[in-house]
Coordinates of C-alpha atoms in Angstrom, one line a residue:
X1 CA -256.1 -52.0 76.3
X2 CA -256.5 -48.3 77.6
X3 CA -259.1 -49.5 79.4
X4 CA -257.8 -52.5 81.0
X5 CA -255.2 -50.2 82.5
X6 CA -257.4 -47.7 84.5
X7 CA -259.4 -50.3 85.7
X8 CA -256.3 -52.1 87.2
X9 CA -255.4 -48.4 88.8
X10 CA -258.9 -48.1 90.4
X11 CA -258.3 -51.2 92.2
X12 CA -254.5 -50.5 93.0
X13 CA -255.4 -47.0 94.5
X14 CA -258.5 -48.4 96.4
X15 CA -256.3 -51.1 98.1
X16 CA -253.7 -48.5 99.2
X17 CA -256.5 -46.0 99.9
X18 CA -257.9 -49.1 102.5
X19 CA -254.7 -49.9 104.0
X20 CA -254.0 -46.3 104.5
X21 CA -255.8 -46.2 107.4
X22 CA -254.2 -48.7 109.3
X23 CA -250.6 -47.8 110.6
X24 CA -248.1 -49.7 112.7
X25 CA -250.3 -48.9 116.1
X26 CA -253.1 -50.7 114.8
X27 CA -251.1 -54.1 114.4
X28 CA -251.1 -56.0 118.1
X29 CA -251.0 -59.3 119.6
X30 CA -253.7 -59.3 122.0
X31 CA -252.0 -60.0 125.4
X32 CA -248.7 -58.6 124.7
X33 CA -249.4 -54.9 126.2
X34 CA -247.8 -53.8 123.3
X35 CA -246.7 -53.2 119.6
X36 CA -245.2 -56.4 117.5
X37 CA -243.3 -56.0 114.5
X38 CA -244.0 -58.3 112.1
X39 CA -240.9 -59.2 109.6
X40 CA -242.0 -60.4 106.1
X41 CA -240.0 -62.5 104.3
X42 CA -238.5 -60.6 101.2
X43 CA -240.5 -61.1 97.9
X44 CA -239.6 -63.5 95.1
X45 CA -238.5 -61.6 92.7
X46 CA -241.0 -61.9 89.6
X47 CA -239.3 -63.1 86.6
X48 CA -238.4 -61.2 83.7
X49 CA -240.9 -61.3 81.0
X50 CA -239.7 -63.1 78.3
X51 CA -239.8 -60.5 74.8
X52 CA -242.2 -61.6 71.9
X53 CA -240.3 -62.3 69.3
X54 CA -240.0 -60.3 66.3
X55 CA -239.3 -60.4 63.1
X56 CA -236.5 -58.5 61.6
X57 CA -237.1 -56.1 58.9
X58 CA -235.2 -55.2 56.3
X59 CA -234.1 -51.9 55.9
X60 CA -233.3 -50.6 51.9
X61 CA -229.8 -50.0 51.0
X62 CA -228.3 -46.4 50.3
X63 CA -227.9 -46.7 47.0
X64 CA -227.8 -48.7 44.0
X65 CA -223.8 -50.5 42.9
X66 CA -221.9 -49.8 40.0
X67 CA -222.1 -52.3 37.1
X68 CA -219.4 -52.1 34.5
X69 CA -222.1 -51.3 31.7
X70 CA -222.1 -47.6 30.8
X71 CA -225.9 -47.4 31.4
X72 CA -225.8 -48.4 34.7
X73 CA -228.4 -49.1 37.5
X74 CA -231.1 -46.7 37.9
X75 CA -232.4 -45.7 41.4
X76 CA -236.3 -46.3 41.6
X77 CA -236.5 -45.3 45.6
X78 CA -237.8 -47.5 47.5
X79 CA -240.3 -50.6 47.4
X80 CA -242.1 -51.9 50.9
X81 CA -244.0 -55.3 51.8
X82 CA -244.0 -57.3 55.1
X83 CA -240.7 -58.1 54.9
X84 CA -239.0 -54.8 54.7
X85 CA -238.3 -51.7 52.8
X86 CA -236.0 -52.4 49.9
X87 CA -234.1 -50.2 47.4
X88 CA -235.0 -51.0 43.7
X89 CA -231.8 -51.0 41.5
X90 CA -233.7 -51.1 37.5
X91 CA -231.6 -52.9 35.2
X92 CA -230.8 -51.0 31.9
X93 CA -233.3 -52.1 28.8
X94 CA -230.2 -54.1 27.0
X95 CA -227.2 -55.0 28.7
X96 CA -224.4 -54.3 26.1
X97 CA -221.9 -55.1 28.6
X98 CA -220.7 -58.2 31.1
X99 CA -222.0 -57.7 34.1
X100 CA -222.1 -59.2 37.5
X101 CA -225.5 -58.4 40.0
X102 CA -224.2 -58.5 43.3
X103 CA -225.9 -59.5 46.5
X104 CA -226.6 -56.2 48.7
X105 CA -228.4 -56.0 52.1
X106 CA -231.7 -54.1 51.8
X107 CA -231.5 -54.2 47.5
X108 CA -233.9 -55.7 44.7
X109 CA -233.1 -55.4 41.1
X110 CA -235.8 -54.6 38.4
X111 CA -236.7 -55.5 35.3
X112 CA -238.9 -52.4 33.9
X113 CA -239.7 -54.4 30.6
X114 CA -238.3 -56.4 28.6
X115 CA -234.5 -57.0 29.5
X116 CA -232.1 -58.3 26.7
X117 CA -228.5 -59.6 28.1
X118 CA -226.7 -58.7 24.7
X119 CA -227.3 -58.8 21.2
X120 CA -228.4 -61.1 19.2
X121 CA -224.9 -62.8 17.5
X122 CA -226.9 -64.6 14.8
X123 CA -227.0 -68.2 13.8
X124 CA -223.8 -68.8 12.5
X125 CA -221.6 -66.6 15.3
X126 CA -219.4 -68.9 17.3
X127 CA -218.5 -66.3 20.1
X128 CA -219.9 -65.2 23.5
X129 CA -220.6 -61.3 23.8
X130 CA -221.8 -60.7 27.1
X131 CA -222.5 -62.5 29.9
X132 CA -225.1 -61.6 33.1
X133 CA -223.5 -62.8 36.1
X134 CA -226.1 -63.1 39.5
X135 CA -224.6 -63.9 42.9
X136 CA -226.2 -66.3 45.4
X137 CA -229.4 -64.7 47.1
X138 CA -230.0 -62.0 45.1
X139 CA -233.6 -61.4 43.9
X140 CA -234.8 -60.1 40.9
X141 CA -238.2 -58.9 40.3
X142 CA -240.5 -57.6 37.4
X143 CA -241.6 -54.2 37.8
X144 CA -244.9 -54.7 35.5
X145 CA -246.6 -57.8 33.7
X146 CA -244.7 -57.8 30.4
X147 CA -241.2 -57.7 31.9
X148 CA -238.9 -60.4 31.1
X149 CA -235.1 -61.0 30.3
X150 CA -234.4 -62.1 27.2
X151 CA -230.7 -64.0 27.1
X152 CA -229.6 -63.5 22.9
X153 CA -228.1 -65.7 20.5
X154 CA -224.1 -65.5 21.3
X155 CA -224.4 -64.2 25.1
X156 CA -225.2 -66.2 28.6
X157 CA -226.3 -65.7 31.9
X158 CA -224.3 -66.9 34.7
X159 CA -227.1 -67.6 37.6
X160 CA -225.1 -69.4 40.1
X161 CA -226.9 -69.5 43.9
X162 CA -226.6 -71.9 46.5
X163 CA -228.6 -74.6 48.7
X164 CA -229.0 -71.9 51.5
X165 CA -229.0 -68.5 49.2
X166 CA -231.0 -69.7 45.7
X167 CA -231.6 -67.0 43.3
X168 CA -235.1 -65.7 42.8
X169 CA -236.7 -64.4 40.2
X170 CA -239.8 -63.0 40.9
X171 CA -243.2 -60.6 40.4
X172 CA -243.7 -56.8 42.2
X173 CA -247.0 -58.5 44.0
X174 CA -244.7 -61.2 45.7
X175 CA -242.6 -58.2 47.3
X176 CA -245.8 -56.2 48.3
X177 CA -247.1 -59.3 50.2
X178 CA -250.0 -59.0 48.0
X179 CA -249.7 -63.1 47.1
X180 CA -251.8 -66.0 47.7
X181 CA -251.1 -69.5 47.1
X182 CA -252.7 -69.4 43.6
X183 CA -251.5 -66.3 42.3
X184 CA -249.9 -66.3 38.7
X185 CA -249.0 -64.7 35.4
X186 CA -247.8 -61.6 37.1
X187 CA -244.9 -61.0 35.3
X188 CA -242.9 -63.0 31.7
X189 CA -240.5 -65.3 32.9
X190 CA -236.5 -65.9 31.7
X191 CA -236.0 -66.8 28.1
X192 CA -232.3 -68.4 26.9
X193 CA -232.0 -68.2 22.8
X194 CA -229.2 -70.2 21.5
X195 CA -228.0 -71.3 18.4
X196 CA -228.6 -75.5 18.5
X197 CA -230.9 -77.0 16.0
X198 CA -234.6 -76.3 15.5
X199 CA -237.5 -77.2 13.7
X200 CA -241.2 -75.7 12.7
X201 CA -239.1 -72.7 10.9
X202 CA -241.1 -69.4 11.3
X203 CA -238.7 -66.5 10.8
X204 CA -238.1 -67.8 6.8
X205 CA -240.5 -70.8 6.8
X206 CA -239.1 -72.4 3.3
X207 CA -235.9 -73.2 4.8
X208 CA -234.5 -76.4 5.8
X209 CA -235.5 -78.0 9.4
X210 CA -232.5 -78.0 11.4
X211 CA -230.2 -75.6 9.1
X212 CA -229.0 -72.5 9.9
X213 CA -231.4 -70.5 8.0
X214 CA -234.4 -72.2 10.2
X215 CA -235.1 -70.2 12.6
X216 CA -238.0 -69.2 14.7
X217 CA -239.3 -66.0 16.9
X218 CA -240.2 -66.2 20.5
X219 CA -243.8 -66.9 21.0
X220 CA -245.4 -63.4 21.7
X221 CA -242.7 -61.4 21.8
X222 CA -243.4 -57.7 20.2
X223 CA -239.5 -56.6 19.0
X224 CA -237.3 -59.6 17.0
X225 CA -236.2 -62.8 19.7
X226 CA -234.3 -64.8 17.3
X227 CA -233.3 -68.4 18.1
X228 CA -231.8 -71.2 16.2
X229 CA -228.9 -72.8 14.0
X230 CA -226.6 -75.7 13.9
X231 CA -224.4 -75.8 17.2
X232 CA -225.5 -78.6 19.0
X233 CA -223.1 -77.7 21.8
X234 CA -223.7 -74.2 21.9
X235 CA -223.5 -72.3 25.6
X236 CA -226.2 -70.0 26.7
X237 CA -224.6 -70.2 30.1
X238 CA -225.6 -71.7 33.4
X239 CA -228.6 -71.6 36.0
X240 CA -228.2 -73.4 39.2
X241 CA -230.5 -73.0 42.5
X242 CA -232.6 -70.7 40.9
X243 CA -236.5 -70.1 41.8
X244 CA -238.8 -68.7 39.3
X245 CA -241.9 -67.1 41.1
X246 CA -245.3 -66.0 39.0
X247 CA -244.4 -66.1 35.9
X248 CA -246.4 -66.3 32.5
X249 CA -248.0 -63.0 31.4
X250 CA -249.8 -62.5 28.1
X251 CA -247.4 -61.1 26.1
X252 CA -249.6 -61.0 23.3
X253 CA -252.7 -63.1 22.5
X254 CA -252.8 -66.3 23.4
X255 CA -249.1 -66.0 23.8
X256 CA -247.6 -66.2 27.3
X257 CA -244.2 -67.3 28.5
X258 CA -243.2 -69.7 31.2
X259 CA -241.1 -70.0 34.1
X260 CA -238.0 -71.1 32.4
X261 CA -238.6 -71.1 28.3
X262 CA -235.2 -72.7 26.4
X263 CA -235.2 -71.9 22.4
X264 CA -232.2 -73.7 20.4
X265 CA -230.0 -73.7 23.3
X266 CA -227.1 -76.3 23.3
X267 CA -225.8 -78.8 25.5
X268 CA -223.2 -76.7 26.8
X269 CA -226.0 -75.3 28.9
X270 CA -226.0 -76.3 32.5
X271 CA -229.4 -75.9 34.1
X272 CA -229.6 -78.1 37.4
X273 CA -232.0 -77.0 40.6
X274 CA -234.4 -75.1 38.8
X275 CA -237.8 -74.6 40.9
X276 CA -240.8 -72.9 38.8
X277 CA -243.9 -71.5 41.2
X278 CA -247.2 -70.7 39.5
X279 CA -246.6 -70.2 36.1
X280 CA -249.6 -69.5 34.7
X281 CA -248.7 -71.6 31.7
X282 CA -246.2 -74.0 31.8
X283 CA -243.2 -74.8 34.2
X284 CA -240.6 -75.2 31.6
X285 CA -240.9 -75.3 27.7
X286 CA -238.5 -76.3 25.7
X287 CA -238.5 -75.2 21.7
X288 CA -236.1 -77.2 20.1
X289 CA -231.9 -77.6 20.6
X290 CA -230.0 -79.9 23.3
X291 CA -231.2 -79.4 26.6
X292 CA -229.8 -81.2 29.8
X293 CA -231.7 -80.4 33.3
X294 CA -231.2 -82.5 36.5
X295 CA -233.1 -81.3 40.1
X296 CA -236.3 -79.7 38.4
X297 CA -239.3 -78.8 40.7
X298 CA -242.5 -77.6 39.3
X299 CA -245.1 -76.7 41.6
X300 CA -248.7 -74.9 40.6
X301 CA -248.5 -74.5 36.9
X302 CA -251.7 -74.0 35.0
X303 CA -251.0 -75.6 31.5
X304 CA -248.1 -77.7 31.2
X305 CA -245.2 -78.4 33.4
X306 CA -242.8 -80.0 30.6
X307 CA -243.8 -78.9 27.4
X308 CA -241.2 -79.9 24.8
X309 CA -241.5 -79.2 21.2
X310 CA -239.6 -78.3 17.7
X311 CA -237.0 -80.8 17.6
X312 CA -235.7 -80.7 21.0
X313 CA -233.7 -83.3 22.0
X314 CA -233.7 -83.3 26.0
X315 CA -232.5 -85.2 28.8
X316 CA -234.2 -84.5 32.5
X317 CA -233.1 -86.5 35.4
X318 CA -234.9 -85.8 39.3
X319 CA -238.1 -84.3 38.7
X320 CA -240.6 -83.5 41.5
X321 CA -243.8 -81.8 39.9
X322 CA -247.1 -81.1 42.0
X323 CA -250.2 -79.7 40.6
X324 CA -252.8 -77.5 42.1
X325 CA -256.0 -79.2 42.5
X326 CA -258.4 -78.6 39.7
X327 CA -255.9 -76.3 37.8
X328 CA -253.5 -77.2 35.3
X329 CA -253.2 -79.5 32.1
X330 CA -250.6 -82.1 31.2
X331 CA -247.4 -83.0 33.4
X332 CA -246.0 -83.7 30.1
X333 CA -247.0 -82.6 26.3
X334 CA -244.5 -83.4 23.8
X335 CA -244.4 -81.7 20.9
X336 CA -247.9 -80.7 18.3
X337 CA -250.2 -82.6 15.6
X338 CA -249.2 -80.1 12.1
X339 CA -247.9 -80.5 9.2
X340 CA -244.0 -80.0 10.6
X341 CA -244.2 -83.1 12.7
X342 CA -242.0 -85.0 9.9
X343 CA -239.3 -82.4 10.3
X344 CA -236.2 -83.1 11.2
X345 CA -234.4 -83.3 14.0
X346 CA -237.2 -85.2 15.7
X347 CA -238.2 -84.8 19.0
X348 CA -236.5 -87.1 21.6
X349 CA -237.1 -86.9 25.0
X350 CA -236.2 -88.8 28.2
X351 CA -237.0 -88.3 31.7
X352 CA -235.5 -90.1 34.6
X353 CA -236.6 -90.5 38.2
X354 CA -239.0 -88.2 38.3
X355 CA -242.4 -88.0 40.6
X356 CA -245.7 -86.6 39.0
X357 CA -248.9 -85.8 41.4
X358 CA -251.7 -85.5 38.7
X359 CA -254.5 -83.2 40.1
X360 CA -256.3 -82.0 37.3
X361 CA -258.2 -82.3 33.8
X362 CA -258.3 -79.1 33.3
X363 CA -256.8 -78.9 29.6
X364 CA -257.6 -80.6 26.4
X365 CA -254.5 -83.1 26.7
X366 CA -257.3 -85.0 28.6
X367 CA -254.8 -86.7 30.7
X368 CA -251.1 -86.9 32.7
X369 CA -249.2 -87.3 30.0
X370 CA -249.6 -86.6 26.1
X371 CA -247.3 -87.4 23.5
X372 CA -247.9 -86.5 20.2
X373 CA -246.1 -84.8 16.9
X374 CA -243.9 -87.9 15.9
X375 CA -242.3 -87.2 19.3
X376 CA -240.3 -90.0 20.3
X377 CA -240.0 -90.3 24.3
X378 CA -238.4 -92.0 27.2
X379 CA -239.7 -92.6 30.8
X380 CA -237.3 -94.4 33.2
X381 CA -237.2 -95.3 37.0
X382 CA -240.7 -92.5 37.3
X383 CA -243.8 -92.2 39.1
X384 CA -246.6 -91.2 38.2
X385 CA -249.6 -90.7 40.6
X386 CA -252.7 -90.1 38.9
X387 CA -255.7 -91.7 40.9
X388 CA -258.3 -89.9 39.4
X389 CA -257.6 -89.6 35.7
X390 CA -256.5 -91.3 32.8
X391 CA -252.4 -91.8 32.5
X392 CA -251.4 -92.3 29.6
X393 CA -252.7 -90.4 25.9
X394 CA -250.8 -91.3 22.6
X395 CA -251.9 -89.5 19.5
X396 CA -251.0 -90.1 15.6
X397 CA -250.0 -93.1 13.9
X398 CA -246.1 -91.5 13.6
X399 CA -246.1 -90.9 17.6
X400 CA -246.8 -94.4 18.1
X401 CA -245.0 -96.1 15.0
X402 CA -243.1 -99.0 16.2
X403 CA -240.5 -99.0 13.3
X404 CA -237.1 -97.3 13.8
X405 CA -235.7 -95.1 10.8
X406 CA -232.5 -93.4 11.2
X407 CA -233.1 -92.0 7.7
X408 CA -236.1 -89.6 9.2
X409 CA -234.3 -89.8 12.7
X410 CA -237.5 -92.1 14.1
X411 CA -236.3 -94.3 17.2
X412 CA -239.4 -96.0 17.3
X413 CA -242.5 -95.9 19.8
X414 CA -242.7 -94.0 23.2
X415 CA -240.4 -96.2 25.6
X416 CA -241.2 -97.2 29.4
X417 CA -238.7 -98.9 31.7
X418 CA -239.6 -99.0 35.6
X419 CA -242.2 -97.1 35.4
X420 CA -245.2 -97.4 38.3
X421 CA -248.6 -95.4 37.4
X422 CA -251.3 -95.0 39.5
X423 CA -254.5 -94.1 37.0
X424 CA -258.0 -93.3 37.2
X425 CA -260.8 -96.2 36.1
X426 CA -259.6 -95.2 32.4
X427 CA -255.9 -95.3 32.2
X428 CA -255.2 -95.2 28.8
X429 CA -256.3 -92.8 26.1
X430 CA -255.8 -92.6 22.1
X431 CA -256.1 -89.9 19.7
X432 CA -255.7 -88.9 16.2
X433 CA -256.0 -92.2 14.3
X434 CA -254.2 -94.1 17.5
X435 CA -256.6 -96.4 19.7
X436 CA -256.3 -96.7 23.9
X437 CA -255.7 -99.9 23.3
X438 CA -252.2 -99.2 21.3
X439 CA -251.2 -96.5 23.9
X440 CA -251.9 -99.8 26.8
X441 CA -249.5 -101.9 24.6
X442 CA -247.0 -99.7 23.8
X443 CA -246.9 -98.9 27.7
X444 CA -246.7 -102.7 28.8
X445 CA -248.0 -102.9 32.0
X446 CA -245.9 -105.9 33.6
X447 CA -243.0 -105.9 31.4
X448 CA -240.0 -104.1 31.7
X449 CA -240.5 -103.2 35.2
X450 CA -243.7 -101.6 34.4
X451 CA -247.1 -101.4 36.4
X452 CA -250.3 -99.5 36.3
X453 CA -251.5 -100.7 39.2
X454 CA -249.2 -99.3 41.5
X455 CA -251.2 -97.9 45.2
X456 CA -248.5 -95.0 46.6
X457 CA -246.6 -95.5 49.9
X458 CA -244.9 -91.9 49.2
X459 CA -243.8 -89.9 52.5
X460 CA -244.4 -86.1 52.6
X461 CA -246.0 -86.0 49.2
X462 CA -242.8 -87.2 47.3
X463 CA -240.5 -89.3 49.2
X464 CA -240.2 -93.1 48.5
X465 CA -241.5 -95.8 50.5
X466 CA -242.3 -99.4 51.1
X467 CA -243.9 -100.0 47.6
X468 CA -241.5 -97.6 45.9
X469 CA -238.3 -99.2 47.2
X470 CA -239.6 -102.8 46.6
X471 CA -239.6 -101.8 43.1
X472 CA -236.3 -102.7 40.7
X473 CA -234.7 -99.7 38.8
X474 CA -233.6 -99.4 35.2
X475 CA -229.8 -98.3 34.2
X476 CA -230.5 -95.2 32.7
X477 CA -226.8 -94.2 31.9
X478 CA -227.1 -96.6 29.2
X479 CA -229.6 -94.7 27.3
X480 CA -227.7 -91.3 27.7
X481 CA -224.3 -91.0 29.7
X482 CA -225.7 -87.5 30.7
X483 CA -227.7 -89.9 33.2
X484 CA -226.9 -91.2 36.5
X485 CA -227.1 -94.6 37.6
X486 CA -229.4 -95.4 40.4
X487 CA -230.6 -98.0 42.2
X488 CA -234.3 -96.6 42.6
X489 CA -237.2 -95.2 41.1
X490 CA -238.8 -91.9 41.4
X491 CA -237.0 -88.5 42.6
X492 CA -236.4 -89.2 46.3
X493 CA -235.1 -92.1 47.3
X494 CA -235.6 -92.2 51.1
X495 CA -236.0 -89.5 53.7
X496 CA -231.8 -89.2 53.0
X497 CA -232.6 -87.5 50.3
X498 CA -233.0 -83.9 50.3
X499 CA -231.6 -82.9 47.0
X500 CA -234.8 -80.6 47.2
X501 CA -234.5 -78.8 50.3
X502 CA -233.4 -75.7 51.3
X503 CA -233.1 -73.6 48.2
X504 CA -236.8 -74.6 47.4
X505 CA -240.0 -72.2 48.5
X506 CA -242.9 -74.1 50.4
X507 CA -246.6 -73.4 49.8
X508 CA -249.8 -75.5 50.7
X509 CA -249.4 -77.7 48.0
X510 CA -246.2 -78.8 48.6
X511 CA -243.8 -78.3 51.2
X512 CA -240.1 -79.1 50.6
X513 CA -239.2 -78.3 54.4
X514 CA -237.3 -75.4 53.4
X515 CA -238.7 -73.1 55.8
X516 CA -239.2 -70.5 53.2
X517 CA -243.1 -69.7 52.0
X518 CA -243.6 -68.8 48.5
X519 CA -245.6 -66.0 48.9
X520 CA -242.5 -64.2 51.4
X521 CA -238.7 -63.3 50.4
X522 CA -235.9 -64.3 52.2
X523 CA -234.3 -61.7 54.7
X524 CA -231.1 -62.6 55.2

């Protein structure tokens, strides 16, 4: 650029240096016996250059607020990436009182470890101690790999954004800028422990499946995270328009959380537009209790994306989940081959409307969907596109068992209605003493509203068309009244649609039009 500029001043001085020598005596008309003046007409006057945009950055807030707990906030300086310079607010190790995290201009709060909200109330406690209250738009980040919050027995977290200022949950790196599309693992994830049934009993494993004295410990943690009891309809509070960003470090070996991991919480928990981004395990796991979820979107995860186990008993309605390509297991694994799988409560899962985009073999369930353990399932009104792997695996005899037995709470085989799948040359797998041919049958491919020869005419990656509409839904409400009726099949009925948008992130595997890339914050 410097020397652009003298060049342009040689010629500018050379050209006044040339007409320099010419003065108003040297301009005639030939003829005239004298001078002319010559009038020009005034210049145009150039336009103003129109400013290059630029983004505005944020600038970090004074300080950090007051929370009512005693131990406060603690003011770590100062934290900078592409978007801005932020003030970190670190959240005390164990919140012992309620507290509410306010959105602040120019302010992240940290978790420097391991975060409990409360303690835990035990099994048998019908109270709520404390409850963490987040405001629309904040974000809350982990300040090294094995930070997590951990929500106890007997206290809830109140997560409550909106469509246009979601909640975020997130990892240091994605506030550096130091992200990529296929980051992962950086930090644990949110964990809710409630006091609903559970099976698999680890914490005293003689007792009874589904008693209070069953309970288990969370998978990797260090320090005691109980979960368990008998309150089906316990509260571990609410999340709603919440993202969950990088989650999934080792806590231990082999041991990593997810996104979003529920233990033994009750159906008084509302969880509805929940987004998990690169876990680098699974999306959401589920270990046991009542779970309702509606608007789930899973994007990137490298195991699982609904992994459900231990006696859960959970209803999902609108699920959009996207793979990575060549990364990741199972959309769905339900449950495990041991010797618990006869416990009781038994797994029973349904999932309505939902749209799966299979990418990957990269795990031993060896195909889109596993279920296993006894589980007994439900797929309604879904979609599942899968061109380039098997659909379906069923494995052990119990899994696929065809007789009902309310004495050992069986329901029966794996249940399909309106279900389209789009599979690889082998669609159907069985393990574990059950044959493909079984898991084919027990599917029923042009019964029931099913198909497995169903060719995609999805818009923008997930939204119904032609095909998709043509095809005639199931009333799921009459399975669960949790469920809403509707008149189509998978999660988005028509470009009208756009339960998704807006408090979603957008990446280059999927993009929910939200304007909002994954690997950025927010800055208003």
């Amino acid at each position: 650029m410097r020397s652009f500029n003298v060049r342009r001043a040689l010629i500018v001085s050379t050209s006044l240096l040339a007409l320099g020598g010419c003065g108003a005596d040297d301009i005639a008309s030939p003829g005239t016996g004298g001078n002319v003046n010559i009038s020009y007409p005034a210049p145009t006057p150039a336009p103003s250059p129109t400013p290059t945009p630029t983004a505005s950055l944020v600038t970090p807030a004074t300080g950090c607020p007051t929370i009512a707990d005693p131990q406060g906030l603690t003011d770590a300086g100062t934290i900078t990436g592409p978007t801005g310079t932020y003030r970190v607010c670190t959240l005390p190790a164990r919140i012992n009182t309620s507290v509410r995290l306010t959105k602040v201009a120019g302010l992240l709060y940290q978790l420097g470890g391991r975060v409990d909200v409360g303690t835990d109330q035990g099994a048998t406690s019908t109270s709520t101690n404390v409850v963490l209250t987040i405001d629309p738009g904040v974000i809350v980040y982990g300040g090294t790999g094995v930070s997590w919050l951990a929500v106890n027995r007997g206290n809830q977290i109140n997560a409550v954004g909106t469509a246009t200022q979601p909640i975020i949950f997130t990892s240091r790196d994605n506030i550096l800028g130091l992200n990529n599309d296929n980051s992962s693992g950086q930090w644990g994830g949110v964990v809710l422990m409630g006091r609903a049934p559970v099976t698999d009993c680890t914490v005293a494993p003689a007792a009874t499946p589904g008693s209070a004295q069953c309970e288990r410990q969370t998978e990797g943690a260090v320090d005691p995270a109980i979960y368990g009891g008998t309150q089906t309809a316990d509260n571990s509070g609410k999340m709603s328009y919440v993202q969950i960003r990088y989650s999934g470090y080792v806590l231990s070996a082999n041991n990593e959380l997810q996104s979003l991991t529920t233990e033994g919480i009750g159906s008084g928990t509302q969880l509805d537009h929940i987004m998990s981004f690169n876990s680098s395990d699974d999306a959401v796991e589920m270990f046991g209790g009542r779970v309702n979820m509606k608007y789930f979107v899973a994007v990137g995860a490298e195991d699982d994306n609904l992994d459900t186990d231990t006696g859960v008993k959970a209803n999902i309605q609108y699920a959009i989940v996207a793979q990575r390509t060549s990364i990741g297991d199972a959309i769905i694994e339900a449950d495990s081959d041991n010797a618990a799988d006869g416990n009781t409560p038994r797994q029973n899962t349904q999932v309505v409307n939902f749209t799966f985009l299979y990418r990957s073999p990269g795990g031993p369930d060896a195909a889109a969907v596993l279920l296993r353990g006894g589980t007994d399932y439900g797929l309604y009104n879904g979609l599942l596109v899968s061109p380039n792997y098997p659909c379906l695996n069923i494995s052990r005899p119990q899994t696929a068992s065809t007789t009902a037995d309310a004495s050992i709470d069986e329901l029966g085989a794996p249940v399909f209605r309106s279900v389209l799948m789009q599979c690889g040359s082998t669609k159907y797998l069985g393990t574990n003493g059950v044959t493909a041919a079984q898991t084919q049958a027990i599917f029923g491919a042009g019964a029931n509203g099913n198909s497995d020869t169903y060719t995609p005419t999805l818009a923008s990656l997930f939204i119904n068309g032609a095909t998709e509409a043509a095809a005639t839904a199931f009333n799921a409400k009459t399975v669960n009244a949790f469920f809403d009726t509707t008149t189509y099949v998978g999660a988005v009925r028509d470009a009208n649609d756009t339960w998704y948008k807006g408090w979603t992130c957008d990446s280059s595997v999927a993009s929910f039009g939200s304007g909002s890339s994954c690997t950025s914050l927010p800055t208003t």
